[in-house]
């Protein structure tokens, strides 16, 4: 670390200029002002080095500036930068074929390419309405699906996202997410996932939302912004059965959890369940903006002109995504699974030393550490979590909060043990200090 107090002088100046001219609505976390990054390390404009456990909200999947991704981008910039979706180009088809090849469906897949997570959700919403001829949906408390009027209608993790923006798209009924650490629905037999699915069928369908009007159920396999919440194992098989029974499309929002982050291409594969539609973005382009909505061929049947965009299929983003998928398949998915296990084991030891850690959970490199006032009451320790985030930043580690009192660990998928150890060391020191 170069500056003794952070942000350093150059960073301070950028932040001052930023607040004068950029929208005040951006959430912002720590006062990190990026200069450059390599792998799982980043440097700020004052020359301070940080380990990156956040990877730009789980975006820099192959690490910062992976040489092969940079090379693919540079190569494409020499040919052309844009042509629009009114025409065709090969690398767009290459990417769609590649994505279709890793889709977790028994039947062939079709792909719509966009520029962000929220657009991949909007596409899924429209497709589900079109395909089923139904208008209604089910979403989950704690969910985050984006900030445009359709995806925002499902987002239910914090009131700030909705306050002042109502009414949103109509037709979304929210139900509890099966969070085993914080069950909302009492479940005597402990099969909490099935309890939630029973609630949908026996209460929601029976009392407010006729099943035959329900087009789709939109769900994150592991809730991201809502707290890195892993559902109980019985949930997805039961949800799939419910969808089959009533002809409802199961839409898996893999914007944060997909593209190898959990050690599988798609997080829902951890439960052996096949969705009907997958939404992807974030890690797909290693930092270049790209989204994808992937559906079973029999589902993505809509007429020419029904849905499109100007920038979708941008050749530079496609080039970055193609190389990203190769790297993840050949080098990083296995690493994500192994480093995830390694990190969870290390965190179990850290948890044993700190009573304010209520819960540690995750799959692959999508790991949440939830802080509580005490383990009996499980009252969320919101301020302590924020303090830990800031202390970590002051000592050279970037982490992001999520949920009420959780810290997320979502580093690049090629991070090694040495950097994980160093990062966890900084994190534990921050936890220790926050407990005094
Ligand atoms: N879905 C999930 C699960 C997300 O985590 C996010 C973003 O954090 C989105 C959708 C929205 O993505 P974007 O910010 O690219 O619109």
mmCIF file of C-alpha atoms in Angstrom, residues 99-357:
data_model
loop_
_atom_site.group_PDB
_atom_site.id
_atom_site.type_symbol
_atom_site.label_atom_id
_atom_site.label_comp_id
_atom_site.label_asym_id
_atom_site.label_seq_id
_atom_site.Cartn_x
_atom_site.Cartn_y
_atom_site.Cartn_z
ATOM 1 C CA UNK A 99 -23.639 -20.821 -25.760
ATOM 2 C CA UNK A 100 -26.252 -23.227 -27.172
ATOM 3 C CA UNK A 101 -23.666 -25.995 -26.753
ATOM 4 C CA UNK A 102 -23.428 -25.411 -23.006
ATOM 5 C CA UNK A 103 -27.147 -24.820 -22.373
ATOM 6 C CA UNK A 104 -28.468 -27.330 -19.824
ATOM 7 C CA UNK A 105 -31.363 -28.515 -21.987
ATOM 8 C CA UNK A 106 -32.043 -31.922 -23.505
ATOM 9 C CA UNK A 107 -33.404 -30.260 -26.633
ATOM 10 C CA UNK A 108 -31.435 -27.731 -28.745
ATOM 11 C CA UNK A 109 -31.197 -24.132 -27.526
ATOM 12 C CA UNK A 110 -31.745 -20.731 -29.122
ATOM 13 C CA UNK A 111 -30.032 -17.550 -27.986
ATOM 14 C CA UNK A 112 -30.849 -13.832 -27.886
ATOM 15 C CA UNK A 113 -27.829 -11.581 -27.299
ATOM 16 C CA UNK A 114 -28.181 -8.240 -25.488
ATOM 17 C CA UNK A 115 -25.927 -5.887 -23.527
ATOM 18 C CA UNK A 116 -26.681 -6.378 -19.832
ATOM 19 C CA UNK A 117 -28.321 -8.467 -17.158
ATOM 20 C CA UNK A 118 -31.528 -6.482 -16.997
ATOM 21 C CA UNK A 119 -32.004 -6.762 -20.762
ATOM 22 C CA UNK A 120 -31.576 -10.519 -20.566
ATOM 23 C CA UNK A 121 -34.409 -10.530 -18.007
ATOM 24 C CA UNK A 122 -36.664 -8.242 -20.064
ATOM 25 C CA UNK A 123 -36.197 -10.625 -22.970
ATOM 26 C CA UNK A 124 -37.189 -13.600 -20.808
ATOM 27 C CA UNK A 125 -40.293 -11.807 -19.504
ATOM 28 C CA UNK A 126 -41.460 -10.932 -23.009
ATOM 29 C CA UNK A 127 -40.659 -14.397 -24.329
ATOM 30 C CA UNK A 128 -42.559 -16.111 -21.505
ATOM 31 C CA UNK A 129 -45.633 -13.963 -22.139
ATOM 32 C CA UNK A 130 -45.418 -14.530 -25.870
ATOM 33 C CA UNK A 131 -44.892 -18.280 -25.651
ATOM 34 C CA UNK A 132 -47.544 -19.068 -23.050
ATOM 35 C CA UNK A 133 -50.122 -16.411 -23.911
ATOM 36 C CA UNK A 134 -50.314 -15.765 -20.151
ATOM 37 C CA UNK A 135 -49.494 -12.503 -18.341
ATOM 38 C CA UNK A 136 -48.660 -13.311 -14.717
ATOM 39 C CA UNK A 137 -45.415 -14.296 -12.962
ATOM 40 C CA UNK A 138 -44.028 -15.416 -9.645
ATOM 41 C CA UNK A 139 -40.915 -13.805 -8.179
ATOM 42 C CA UNK A 140 -39.168 -14.093 -4.792
ATOM 43 C CA UNK A 141 -38.557 -11.858 -1.810
ATOM 44 C CA UNK A 142 -34.868 -10.977 -1.649
ATOM 45 C CA UNK A 143 -34.498 -11.244 -5.433
ATOM 46 C CA UNK A 144 -32.508 -8.906 -7.623
ATOM 47 C CA UNK A 145 -33.110 -9.029 -11.359
ATOM 48 C CA UNK A 146 -32.267 -5.496 -12.490
ATOM 49 C CA UNK A 147 -33.530 -1.949 -12.515
ATOM 50 C CA UNK A 148 -35.603 -1.469 -15.664
ATOM 51 C CA UNK A 149 -39.374 -1.421 -15.291
ATOM 52 C CA UNK A 150 -39.907 -5.109 -16.075
ATOM 53 C CA UNK A 151 -36.994 -6.610 -14.159
ATOM 54 C CA UNK A 152 -37.570 -4.120 -11.326
ATOM 55 C CA UNK A 153 -41.089 -5.497 -10.914
ATOM 56 C CA UNK A 154 -39.384 -8.712 -9.735
ATOM 57 C CA UNK A 155 -36.533 -7.097 -7.779
ATOM 58 C CA UNK A 156 -37.428 -7.268 -4.089
ATOM 59 C CA UNK A 157 -34.192 -7.026 -2.138
ATOM 60 C CA UNK A 158 -34.326 -3.391 -0.924
ATOM 61 C CA UNK A 159 -37.039 -0.720 -0.928
ATOM 62 C CA UNK A 160 -34.614 1.909 -2.332
ATOM 63 C CA UNK A 161 -34.778 0.184 -5.714
ATOM 64 C CA UNK A 162 -38.550 0.718 -5.894
ATOM 65 C CA UNK A 163 -39.262 3.818 -3.807
ATOM 66 C CA UNK A 164 -40.535 6.603 -6.041
ATOM 67 C CA UNK A 165 -40.735 4.423 -9.145
ATOM 68 C CA UNK A 166 -44.103 2.703 -8.711
ATOM 69 C CA UNK A 167 -46.142 1.495 -10.528
ATOM 70 C CA UNK A 168 -43.860 -1.003 -12.237
ATOM 71 C CA UNK A 169 -44.811 -3.687 -14.754
ATOM 72 C CA UNK A 170 -47.895 -5.437 -13.363
ATOM 73 C CA UNK A 171 -48.419 -9.125 -12.845
ATOM 74 C CA UNK A 172 -45.704 -10.216 -10.400
ATOM 75 C CA UNK A 173 -46.611 -12.051 -7.186
ATOM 76 C CA UNK A 174 -43.737 -12.450 -4.701
ATOM 77 C CA UNK A 175 -43.246 -15.473 -2.469
ATOM 78 C CA UNK A 176 -40.553 -16.306 0.131
ATOM 79 C CA UNK A 177 -37.213 -17.672 -1.078
ATOM 80 C CA UNK A 178 -36.277 -20.888 0.747
ATOM 81 C CA UNK A 179 -33.468 -19.400 2.831
ATOM 82 C CA UNK A 180 -32.524 -22.193 5.254
ATOM 83 C CA UNK A 181 -30.855 -19.723 7.662
ATOM 84 C CA UNK A 182 -33.870 -17.415 7.800
ATOM 85 C CA UNK A 183 -37.023 -19.389 7.015
ATOM 86 C CA UNK A 184 -40.082 -17.140 6.682
ATOM 87 C CA UNK A 185 -42.498 -20.037 6.289
ATOM 88 C CA UNK A 186 -42.397 -22.379 9.219
ATOM 89 C CA UNK A 187 -41.603 -25.874 8.028
ATOM 90 C CA UNK A 188 -41.985 -28.611 10.594
ATOM 91 C CA UNK A 189 -40.372 -31.339 8.523
ATOM 92 C CA UNK A 190 -37.382 -29.104 7.587
ATOM 93 C CA UNK A 191 -37.929 -29.678 3.855
ATOM 94 C CA UNK A 192 -38.077 -25.962 3.385
ATOM 95 C CA UNK A 193 -37.861 -25.874 -0.408
ATOM 96 C CA UNK A 194 -40.910 -28.106 -0.656
ATOM 97 C CA UNK A 195 -42.708 -25.942 1.920
ATOM 98 C CA UNK A 196 -42.235 -22.892 -0.322
ATOM 99 C CA UNK A 197 -43.441 -24.776 -3.398
ATOM 100 C CA UNK A 198 -46.458 -26.025 -1.416
ATOM 101 C CA UNK A 199 -47.168 -22.417 -0.428
ATOM 102 C CA UNK A 200 -47.162 -21.394 -4.097
ATOM 103 C CA UNK A 201 -49.556 -24.174 -5.031
ATOM 104 C CA UNK A 202 -51.835 -24.295 -1.995
ATOM 105 C CA UNK A 203 -51.999 -20.611 -1.107
ATOM 106 C CA UNK A 204 -50.926 -18.433 -4.047
ATOM 107 C CA UNK A 205 -52.501 -20.496 -6.822
ATOM 108 C CA UNK A 206 -55.516 -21.344 -4.683
ATOM 109 C CA UNK A 207 -56.206 -17.800 -3.511
ATOM 110 C CA UNK A 208 -54.694 -15.004 -5.630
ATOM 111 C CA UNK A 209 -53.073 -16.140 -8.862
ATOM 112 C CA UNK A 210 -54.790 -18.793 -10.981
ATOM 113 C CA UNK A 211 -52.061 -21.194 -12.147
ATOM 114 C CA UNK A 212 -53.415 -21.134 -15.680
ATOM 115 C CA UNK A 213 -52.644 -17.388 -15.848
ATOM 116 C CA UNK A 214 -49.028 -17.838 -14.699
ATOM 117 C CA UNK A 215 -46.510 -17.567 -17.562
ATOM 118 C CA UNK A 216 -43.298 -18.065 -15.627
ATOM 119 C CA UNK A 217 -41.443 -18.336 -12.342
ATOM 120 C CA UNK A 218 -38.317 -16.171 -12.322
ATOM 121 C CA UNK A 219 -35.714 -17.232 -9.787
ATOM 122 C CA UNK A 220 -32.016 -16.873 -9.000
ATOM 123 C CA UNK A 221 -30.541 -20.329 -8.258
ATOM 124 C CA UNK A 222 -28.473 -18.590 -5.575
ATOM 125 C CA UNK A 223 -29.742 -15.164 -4.605
ATOM 126 C CA UNK A 224 -27.013 -12.605 -5.294
ATOM 127 C CA UNK A 225 -27.682 -9.035 -4.235
ATOM 128 C CA UNK A 226 -30.204 -10.399 -1.726
ATOM 129 C CA UNK A 227 -27.430 -11.992 0.351
ATOM 130 C CA UNK A 228 -25.714 -14.876 -1.491
ATOM 131 C CA UNK A 229 -28.454 -17.175 -0.252
ATOM 132 C CA UNK A 230 -28.252 -20.844 -1.244
ATOM 133 C CA UNK A 231 -31.714 -22.473 -1.246
ATOM 134 C CA UNK A 232 -32.333 -25.794 0.463
ATOM 135 C CA UNK A 233 -31.588 -28.771 -1.812
ATOM 136 C CA UNK A 234 -35.194 -29.911 -2.171
ATOM 137 C CA UNK A 235 -36.318 -26.605 -3.696
ATOM 138 C CA UNK A 236 -35.483 -26.796 -7.392
ATOM 139 C CA UNK A 237 -36.687 -30.360 -8.026
ATOM 140 C CA UNK A 238 -40.022 -29.469 -6.393
ATOM 141 C CA UNK A 239 -40.260 -26.181 -8.310
ATOM 142 C CA UNK A 240 -39.595 -27.970 -11.613
ATOM 143 C CA UNK A 241 -42.407 -30.415 -10.861
ATOM 144 C CA UNK A 242 -44.794 -27.564 -10.093
ATOM 145 C CA UNK A 243 -43.916 -25.806 -13.366
ATOM 146 C CA UNK A 244 -44.459 -29.030 -15.322
ATOM 147 C CA UNK A 245 -47.806 -29.641 -13.652
ATOM 148 C CA UNK A 246 -49.194 -26.233 -14.673
ATOM 149 C CA UNK A 247 -47.326 -25.536 -17.938
ATOM 150 C CA UNK A 248 -45.326 -22.689 -16.370
ATOM 151 C CA UNK A 249 -41.879 -21.697 -17.682
ATOM 152 C CA UNK A 250 -39.016 -21.961 -15.199
ATOM 153 C CA UNK A 251 -36.680 -19.005 -15.789
ATOM 154 C CA UNK A 252 -33.280 -19.214 -14.118
ATOM 155 C CA UNK A 253 -31.580 -15.850 -13.593
ATOM 156 C CA UNK A 254 -27.915 -16.818 -13.869
ATOM 157 C CA UNK A 255 -26.692 -13.269 -14.434
ATOM 158 C CA UNK A 256 -24.527 -13.487 -11.317
ATOM 159 C CA UNK A 257 -24.326 -17.233 -10.651
ATOM 160 C CA UNK A 258 -23.739 -18.520 -14.185
ATOM 161 C CA UNK A 259 -20.799 -19.017 -16.553
ATOM 162 C CA UNK A 260 -18.813 -21.325 -14.293
ATOM 163 C CA UNK A 261 -18.915 -19.298 -11.073
ATOM 164 C CA UNK A 262 -20.320 -22.146 -8.975
ATOM 165 C CA UNK A 263 -18.077 -24.775 -10.599
ATOM 166 C CA UNK A 264 -20.752 -25.661 -13.182
ATOM 167 C CA UNK A 265 -21.713 -23.707 -16.266
ATOM 168 C CA UNK A 266 -25.077 -22.865 -14.698
ATOM 169 C CA UNK A 267 -25.785 -22.812 -10.975
ATOM 170 C CA UNK A 268 -29.134 -24.574 -11.357
ATOM 171 C CA UNK A 269 -27.179 -27.624 -12.577
ATOM 172 C CA UNK A 270 -26.019 -28.069 -8.979
ATOM 173 C CA UNK A 271 -29.516 -29.417 -8.336
ATOM 174 C CA UNK A 272 -29.827 -31.471 -11.538
ATOM 175 C CA UNK A 273 -32.750 -29.367 -12.753
ATOM 176 C CA UNK A 274 -33.378 -28.240 -16.320
ATOM 177 C CA UNK A 275 -34.919 -24.764 -16.644
ATOM 178 C CA UNK A 276 -36.787 -23.501 -19.722
ATOM 179 C CA UNK A 277 -34.998 -20.178 -20.010
ATOM 180 C CA UNK A 278 -31.635 -18.972 -18.706
ATOM 181 C CA UNK A 279 -30.608 -15.325 -18.327
ATOM 182 C CA UNK A 280 -26.889 -14.582 -18.423
ATOM 183 C CA UNK A 281 -24.635 -11.491 -18.429
ATOM 184 C CA UNK A 282 -21.869 -10.280 -16.046
ATOM 185 C CA UNK A 283 -19.093 -12.925 -16.263
ATOM 186 C CA UNK A 284 -19.949 -13.845 -19.854
ATOM 187 C CA UNK A 285 -17.815 -11.076 -21.377
ATOM 188 C CA UNK A 286 -14.975 -10.805 -18.812
ATOM 189 C CA UNK A 287 -15.879 -7.100 -18.457
ATOM 190 C CA UNK A 288 -17.275 -6.277 -21.888
ATOM 191 C CA UNK A 289 -21.012 -5.547 -21.701
ATOM 192 C CA UNK A 290 -23.011 -8.514 -22.952
ATOM 193 C CA UNK A 291 -26.160 -10.383 -21.960
ATOM 194 C CA UNK A 292 -27.735 -13.561 -23.253
ATOM 195 C CA UNK A 293 -31.177 -15.094 -22.932
ATOM 196 C CA UNK A 294 -31.025 -18.790 -23.702
ATOM 197 C CA UNK A 295 -34.176 -20.833 -24.192
ATOM 198 C CA UNK A 296 -35.192 -24.279 -25.237
ATOM 199 C CA UNK A 297 -35.764 -24.249 -28.993
ATOM 200 C CA UNK A 298 -39.438 -25.050 -28.537
ATOM 201 C CA UNK A 299 -39.764 -22.003 -26.260
ATOM 202 C CA UNK A 300 -37.884 -19.367 -28.279
ATOM 203 C CA UNK A 301 -40.369 -19.298 -31.131
ATOM 204 C CA UNK A 302 -41.436 -15.754 -31.957
ATOM 205 C CA UNK A 303 -41.841 -13.842 -35.169
ATOM 206 C CA UNK A 304 -39.299 -11.613 -36.899
ATOM 207 C CA UNK A 305 -39.336 -8.148 -35.323
ATOM 208 C CA UNK A 306 -41.029 -9.279 -32.085
ATOM 209 C CA UNK A 307 -37.845 -8.542 -30.129
ATOM 210 C CA UNK A 308 -34.506 -7.020 -31.116
ATOM 211 C CA UNK A 309 -31.954 -4.329 -30.277
ATOM 212 C CA UNK A 310 -29.254 -2.145 -31.818
ATOM 213 C CA UNK A 311 -26.141 -3.221 -29.948
ATOM 214 C CA UNK A 312 -26.864 -6.906 -29.230
ATOM 215 C CA UNK A 313 -24.268 -9.119 -30.873
ATOM 216 C CA UNK A 314 -21.629 -6.406 -30.761
ATOM 217 C CA UNK A 315 -18.600 -8.082 -32.351
ATOM 218 C CA UNK A 316 -16.106 -6.958 -29.713
ATOM 219 C CA UNK A 317 -18.307 -8.204 -26.872
ATOM 220 C CA UNK A 318 -18.850 -11.462 -28.789
ATOM 221 C CA UNK A 319 -15.085 -11.907 -29.260
ATOM 222 C CA UNK A 320 -14.497 -11.341 -25.538
ATOM 223 C CA UNK A 321 -17.289 -13.783 -24.636
ATOM 224 C CA UNK A 322 -16.055 -16.538 -26.946
ATOM 225 C CA UNK A 323 -12.573 -16.394 -25.449
ATOM 226 C CA UNK A 324 -14.048 -16.161 -21.951
ATOM 227 C CA UNK A 325 -16.026 -19.378 -22.472
ATOM 228 C CA UNK A 326 -12.917 -21.192 -23.776
ATOM 229 C CA UNK A 327 -10.846 -20.072 -20.801
ATOM 230 C CA UNK A 328 -13.518 -20.996 -18.301
ATOM 231 C CA UNK A 329 -14.047 -24.418 -19.834
ATOM 232 C CA UNK A 330 -10.359 -25.282 -20.237
ATOM 233 C CA UNK A 331 -8.775 -23.660 -17.212
ATOM 234 C CA UNK A 332 -11.113 -22.051 -14.730
ATOM 235 C CA UNK A 333 -14.328 -23.926 -13.968
ATOM 236 C CA UNK A 334 -12.485 -26.701 -12.150
ATOM 237 C CA UNK A 335 -10.420 -24.076 -10.334
ATOM 238 C CA UNK A 336 -13.621 -22.288 -9.255
ATOM 239 C CA UNK A 337 -14.927 -25.549 -7.749
ATOM 240 C CA UNK A 338 -11.632 -26.329 -5.987
ATOM 241 C CA UNK A 339 -10.913 -22.813 -4.747
ATOM 242 C CA UNK A 340 -14.522 -22.578 -3.605
ATOM 243 C CA UNK A 341 -14.121 -25.678 -1.429
ATOM 244 C CA UNK A 342 -10.810 -24.372 -0.152
ATOM 245 C CA UNK A 343 -12.313 -20.976 0.745
ATOM 246 C CA UNK A 344 -15.361 -22.534 2.447
ATOM 247 C CA UNK A 345 -13.051 -24.750 4.573
ATOM 248 C CA UNK A 346 -10.912 -21.749 5.535
ATOM 249 C CA UNK A 347 -14.032 -19.730 6.379
ATOM 250 C CA UNK A 348 -15.341 -22.537 8.599
ATOM 251 C CA UNK A 349 -12.172 -22.136 10.660
ATOM 252 C CA UNK A 350 -12.531 -18.355 10.720
ATOM 253 C CA UNK A 351 -16.187 -18.725 11.758
ATOM 254 C CA UNK A 352 -15.131 -20.897 14.699
ATOM 255 C CA UNK A 353 -13.005 -17.979 15.955
ATOM 256 C CA UNK A 354 -15.666 -15.244 15.479
ATOM 257 C CA UNK A 355 -19.097 -15.441 17.088
ATOM 258 C CA UNK A 356 -20.402 -12.588 14.903
ATOM 259 C CA UNK A 357 -20.280 -14.838 11.844
#
